[in-house]
Amino acid sequence: MQALQRTTVRGPTFIRLLARLTAVEAGASGPSLPDRLSRWLDWTHAIALSTALDGGTPPAPENVPAFDSREEAECARARAALVKAIEGARELAPRAAIRSGTAEALADFAPFRQRYLTLQRSMQGTTGQLRGRLRDMLAQVSPSTARLAEVDAVMEMALSPREQKLLATVPAVLGDHFDRLRRADAAAVEEGAVPSQDSWLDRFRGDMRSVLLAELDVRFQPVEALLAALRTR
């Protein structure tokens, strides 16, 4: 009943998952997107964005290599590799698949935190490289796509630091969730209940895996947008 009474959080899967894992009530809707952007972009970024939107663009170069399925396949391979790294992480394997000598160590959050940070760095590095390469391709197609590439570069420069700062708080949210599940399990044992062995830990592993996959979706959104622009040029 308590869960049903909580305010429904709307938004991307990543945000809804994090909201579900916290013990904090969702607040009222915040400022609109234009209002938020006006606070996030300082004057240097605003000038750069205005220049990208209103400035002239060079003529399209000749003999531009055609965009084909190879770039899409490379992006798909990179994403699949990250998914495999998430799903294959030793810390996220069910207890039955972990050697007994290491299972006890995973009852502490520290290994999970380190794994999350490692996977975040991999996601950031991979998507950054893909985004830059696709943007370079887009800049060579036509004046309009060159402008789009410039706008994307400005927005990445302006918003990436804030994005990384916010994403860096996710392990702390998961750490609180880990502690709540562990305390609830201990309380159930004290009250005489007989929970499944480490069922709370397997539940946490599933939640962390879901959050990682949802964060991967968020990080790939600019890559998918650039791919869509290249397809429709």
Tab-separated table of C-alpha atoms in Angstrom:
chain	number	residue	atom	x	y	z
A	1	MET	CA	0.000	0.000	0.000
A	2	GLN	CA	2.837	2.361	0.809
A	3	ALA	CA	4.326	1.757	-2.630
A	4	LEU	CA	0.969	2.452	-4.278
A	5	GLN	CA	0.635	5.766	-2.458
A	6	ARG	CA	3.946	7.117	-3.751
A	7	THR	CA	3.845	9.742	-6.457
A	8	THR	CA	4.156	8.297	-9.931
A	9	VAL	CA	7.341	9.411	-11.643
A	10	ARG	CA	7.159	10.021	-15.361
A	11	GLY	CA	10.078	10.105	-17.741
A	12	PRO	CA	12.676	7.786	-19.278
A	13	THR	CA	13.065	4.253	-17.945
A	14	PHE	CA	16.360	5.226	-16.311
A	15	ILE	CA	14.719	7.965	-14.222
A	16	ARG	CA	11.743	5.792	-13.288
A	17	LEU	CA	14.029	2.961	-12.175
A	18	LEU	CA	16.082	5.250	-9.947
A	19	ALA	CA	12.917	6.760	-8.467
A	20	ARG	CA	11.601	3.281	-7.668
A	21	LEU	CA	14.811	2.399	-5.840
A	22	THR	CA	14.800	5.452	-3.598
A	23	ALA	CA	12.863	6.044	-0.403
A	24	VAL	CA	12.176	9.676	-1.312
A	25	GLU	CA	8.827	10.973	-2.484
A	26	ALA	CA	8.836	12.483	-5.945
A	27	GLY	CA	8.548	16.231	-5.831
A	28	ALA	CA	6.470	18.525	-7.968
A	29	SER	CA	7.364	18.941	-11.603
A	30	GLY	CA	10.430	21.107	-12.064
A	31	PRO	CA	11.084	23.875	-14.582
A	32	SER	CA	10.439	23.277	-18.244
A	33	LEU	CA	13.263	22.136	-20.516
A	34	PRO	CA	13.910	25.647	-21.959
A	35	ASP	CA	14.099	27.044	-18.421
A	36	ARG	CA	16.541	24.326	-17.388
A	37	LEU	CA	18.717	24.890	-20.445
A	38	SER	CA	18.842	28.618	-19.747
A	39	ARG	CA	20.302	27.784	-16.332
A	40	TRP	CA	22.721	25.145	-17.579
A	41	LEU	CA	24.218	27.127	-20.489
A	42	ASP	CA	26.576	29.904	-19.485
A	43	TRP	CA	27.155	32.910	-21.731
A	44	THR	CA	30.077	31.353	-23.600
A	45	HIS	CA	28.028	28.276	-24.447
A	46	ALA	CA	25.052	30.453	-25.397
A	47	ILE	CA	27.207	32.440	-27.819
A	48	ALA	CA	28.658	29.271	-29.328
A	49	LEU	CA	25.158	27.795	-29.735
A	50	SER	CA	23.848	30.990	-31.318
A	51	THR	CA	26.759	31.019	-33.741
A	52	ALA	CA	26.117	27.387	-34.670
A	53	LEU	CA	22.421	28.043	-35.259
A	54	ASP	CA	22.636	31.391	-37.052
A	55	GLY	CA	26.092	31.454	-38.608
A	56	GLY	CA	26.882	30.674	-42.189
A	57	THR	CA	27.943	27.198	-43.205
A	58	PRO	CA	30.555	26.231	-45.795
A	59	PRO	CA	29.478	24.600	-49.050
A	60	ALA	CA	29.203	20.848	-49.013
A	61	PRO	CA	32.478	19.140	-49.939
A	62	GLU	CA	32.676	17.021	-53.022
A	63	ASN	CA	33.285	13.278	-53.146
A	64	VAL	CA	31.990	12.668	-49.637
A	65	PRO	CA	32.027	8.924	-48.794
A	66	ALA	CA	28.525	7.528	-48.707
A	67	PHE	CA	27.152	6.546	-45.348
A	68	ASP	CA	26.457	2.838	-45.332
A	69	SER	CA	25.634	0.014	-42.985
A	70	ARG	CA	29.212	-0.362	-41.758
A	71	GLU	CA	28.957	2.543	-39.346
A	72	GLU	CA	25.627	1.298	-38.035
A	73	ALA	CA	27.101	-2.171	-37.614
A	74	GLU	CA	30.064	-0.744	-35.709
A	75	CYS	CA	27.745	1.146	-33.357
A	76	ALA	CA	25.685	-2.008	-32.859
A	77	ARG	CA	28.826	-4.033	-32.085
A	78	ALA	CA	30.009	-1.437	-29.574
A	79	ARG	CA	26.656	-1.435	-27.843
A	80	ALA	CA	26.469	-5.226	-27.802
A	81	ALA	CA	29.929	-5.361	-26.211
A	82	LEU	CA	28.787	-3.039	-23.424
A	83	VAL	CA	25.632	-5.076	-22.861
A	84	LYS	CA	27.760	-8.217	-22.651
A	85	ALA	CA	30.064	-6.537	-20.123
A	86	ILE	CA	27.073	-5.588	-17.975
A	87	GLU	CA	25.343	-8.939	-18.141
A	88	GLY	CA	28.612	-10.830	-17.703
A	89	ALA	CA	29.833	-8.901	-14.665
A	90	ARG	CA	30.827	-11.370	-11.950
A	91	GLU	CA	29.257	-9.233	-9.234
A	92	LEU	CA	25.874	-9.410	-10.961
A	93	ALA	CA	25.791	-13.185	-11.350
A	94	PRO	CA	23.217	-15.041	-9.184
A	95	ARG	CA	24.624	-16.426	-5.952
A	96	ALA	CA	24.384	-19.968	-7.307
A	97	ALA	CA	26.832	-19.037	-10.081
A	98	ILE	CA	29.444	-17.485	-7.763
A	99	ARG	CA	32.148	-19.496	-6.034
A	100	SER	CA	31.454	-19.810	-2.327
A	101	GLY	CA	34.844	-18.292	-1.535
A	102	THR	CA	33.817	-14.947	-3.044
A	103	ALA	CA	30.096	-14.893	-2.291
A	104	GLU	CA	30.596	-13.517	1.219
A	105	ALA	CA	32.687	-10.616	-0.085
A	106	LEU	CA	29.822	-9.562	-2.335
A	107	ALA	CA	27.610	-9.024	0.701
A	108	ASP	CA	29.417	-5.676	0.928
A	109	PHE	CA	28.510	-2.872	-1.493
A	110	ALA	CA	32.099	-1.859	-2.318
A	111	PRO	CA	32.623	-4.431	-5.145
A	112	PHE	CA	29.309	-3.424	-6.711
A	113	ARG	CA	30.232	0.262	-6.564
A	114	GLN	CA	33.590	-0.364	-8.211
A	115	ARG	CA	31.988	-2.445	-10.950
A	116	TYR	CA	29.399	0.254	-11.623
A	117	LEU	CA	32.081	2.945	-11.906
A	118	THR	CA	34.146	0.752	-14.242
A	119	LEU	CA	31.168	0.118	-16.511
A	120	GLN	CA	30.256	3.802	-16.482
A	121	ARG	CA	33.754	4.703	-17.696
A	122	SER	CA	33.449	2.132	-20.480
A	123	MET	CA	30.077	3.525	-21.554
A	124	GLN	CA	31.326	7.105	-21.486
A	125	GLY	CA	34.451	6.312	-23.501
A	126	THR	CA	32.675	4.223	-26.122
A	127	THR	CA	29.757	6.589	-26.713
A	128	GLY	CA	32.074	9.603	-26.787
A	129	GLN	CA	34.204	8.072	-29.531
A	130	LEU	CA	31.180	7.010	-31.574
A	131	ARG	CA	29.544	10.405	-31.217
A	132	GLY	CA	32.656	12.219	-32.363
A	133	ARG	CA	33.159	9.971	-35.381
A	134	LEU	CA	29.538	10.228	-36.510
A	135	ARG	CA	29.599	13.983	-36.036
A	136	ASP	CA	32.695	14.237	-38.238
A	137	MET	CA	30.894	12.275	-40.946
A	138	LEU	CA	27.800	14.455	-40.641
A	139	ALA	CA	29.866	17.629	-40.974
A	140	GLN	CA	31.049	16.542	-44.439
A	141	VAL	CA	27.650	15.818	-45.975
A	142	SER	CA	25.947	19.172	-46.551
A	143	PRO	CA	25.692	22.691	-45.081
A	144	SER	CA	22.602	21.768	-43.089
A	145	THR	CA	24.100	18.611	-41.609
A	146	ALA	CA	27.324	20.490	-40.881
A	147	ARG	CA	25.280	22.941	-38.830
A	148	LEU	CA	23.620	20.049	-37.008
A	149	ALA	CA	27.026	18.553	-36.234
A	150	GLU	CA	28.224	21.899	-34.873
A	151	VAL	CA	25.138	22.244	-32.672
A	152	ASP	CA	25.692	18.740	-31.313
A	153	ALA	CA	29.330	19.571	-30.526
A	154	VAL	CA	28.314	22.705	-28.633
A	155	MET	CA	25.610	20.893	-26.691
A	156	GLU	CA	27.996	18.086	-25.767
A	157	MET	CA	30.584	20.587	-24.557
A	158	ALA	CA	27.974	22.479	-22.524
A	159	LEU	CA	25.967	19.636	-21.042
A	160	SER	CA	28.429	16.763	-20.713
A	161	PRO	CA	29.982	18.006	-17.428
A	162	ARG	CA	26.544	18.304	-15.813
A	163	GLU	CA	25.505	14.919	-17.201
A	164	GLN	CA	28.612	13.230	-15.795
A	165	LYS	CA	28.121	14.914	-12.427
A	166	LEU	CA	24.538	13.653	-12.210
A	167	LEU	CA	25.372	10.144	-13.403
A	168	ALA	CA	28.160	9.960	-10.812
A	169	THR	CA	25.473	10.023	-8.102
A	170	VAL	CA	23.883	6.764	-9.307
A	171	PRO	CA	26.220	4.460	-7.302
A	172	ALA	CA	25.210	6.302	-4.125
A	173	VAL	CA	21.530	5.697	-4.926
A	174	LEU	CA	22.272	2.019	-5.451
A	175	GLY	CA	24.294	1.927	-2.216
A	176	ASP	CA	21.310	3.210	-0.245
A	177	HIS	CA	19.082	0.657	-1.948
A	178	PHE	CA	21.580	-2.098	-1.079
A	179	ASP	CA	21.560	-1.085	2.610
A	180	ARG	CA	17.761	-0.923	2.768
A	181	LEU	CA	17.391	-4.407	1.316
A	182	ARG	CA	20.002	-5.808	3.680
A	183	ARG	CA	18.374	-4.199	6.741
A	184	ALA	CA	14.930	-5.423	5.705
A	185	ASP	CA	16.278	-8.962	5.346
A	186	ALA	CA	17.961	-8.810	8.769
A	187	ALA	CA	14.735	-7.525	10.340
A	188	ALA	CA	12.767	-10.358	8.762
A	189	VAL	CA	15.197	-12.898	10.220
A	190	GLU	CA	14.895	-11.362	13.679
A	191	GLU	CA	11.102	-11.522	13.471
A	192	GLY	CA	11.252	-15.234	12.758
A	193	ALA	CA	10.648	-15.147	9.032
A	194	VAL	CA	12.653	-17.532	6.874
A	195	PRO	CA	13.609	-15.699	3.656
A	196	SER	CA	15.324	-17.438	0.802
A	197	GLN	CA	19.085	-17.488	1.250
A	198	ASP	CA	20.434	-14.115	0.094
A	199	SER	CA	17.264	-13.473	-1.938
A	200	TRP	CA	17.671	-9.773	-1.194
A	201	LEU	CA	21.132	-9.817	-2.761
A	202	ASP	CA	19.917	-11.440	-5.947
A	203	ARG	CA	17.132	-8.858	-6.068
A	204	PHE	CA	19.729	-6.116	-5.770
A	205	ARG	CA	21.803	-7.639	-8.566
A	206	GLY	CA	18.760	-7.592	-10.834
A	207	ASP	CA	18.014	-3.971	-9.961
A	208	MET	CA	21.607	-2.879	-10.587
A	209	ARG	CA	21.674	-4.696	-13.910
A	210	SER	CA	18.444	-2.957	-14.966
A	211	VAL	CA	19.809	0.465	-13.998
A	212	LEU	CA	23.031	-0.124	-15.929
A	213	LEU	CA	21.156	-1.170	-19.067
A	214	ALA	CA	18.841	1.835	-18.752
A	215	GLU	CA	21.834	4.168	-18.345
A	216	LEU	CA	23.339	2.618	-21.480
A	217	ASP	CA	20.150	3.521	-23.353
A	218	VAL	CA	20.445	7.131	-22.166
A	219	ARG	CA	24.108	7.397	-23.145
A	220	PHE	CA	23.408	6.021	-26.624
A	221	GLN	CA	20.625	8.507	-27.407
A	222	PRO	CA	22.956	11.093	-29.039
A	223	VAL	CA	24.605	8.314	-31.055
A	224	GLU	CA	21.228	7.082	-32.278
A	225	ALA	CA	20.203	10.642	-33.172
A	226	LEU	CA	23.346	11.177	-35.259
A	227	LEU	CA	22.811	7.841	-36.987
A	228	ALA	CA	19.239	8.877	-37.810
A	229	ALA	CA	20.495	12.161	-39.276
A	230	LEU	CA	22.995	10.311	-41.465
A	231	ARG	CA	20.320	7.898	-42.680
A	232	THR	CA	17.984	10.730	-43.746
A	233	ARG	CA	20.517	13.155	-45.211
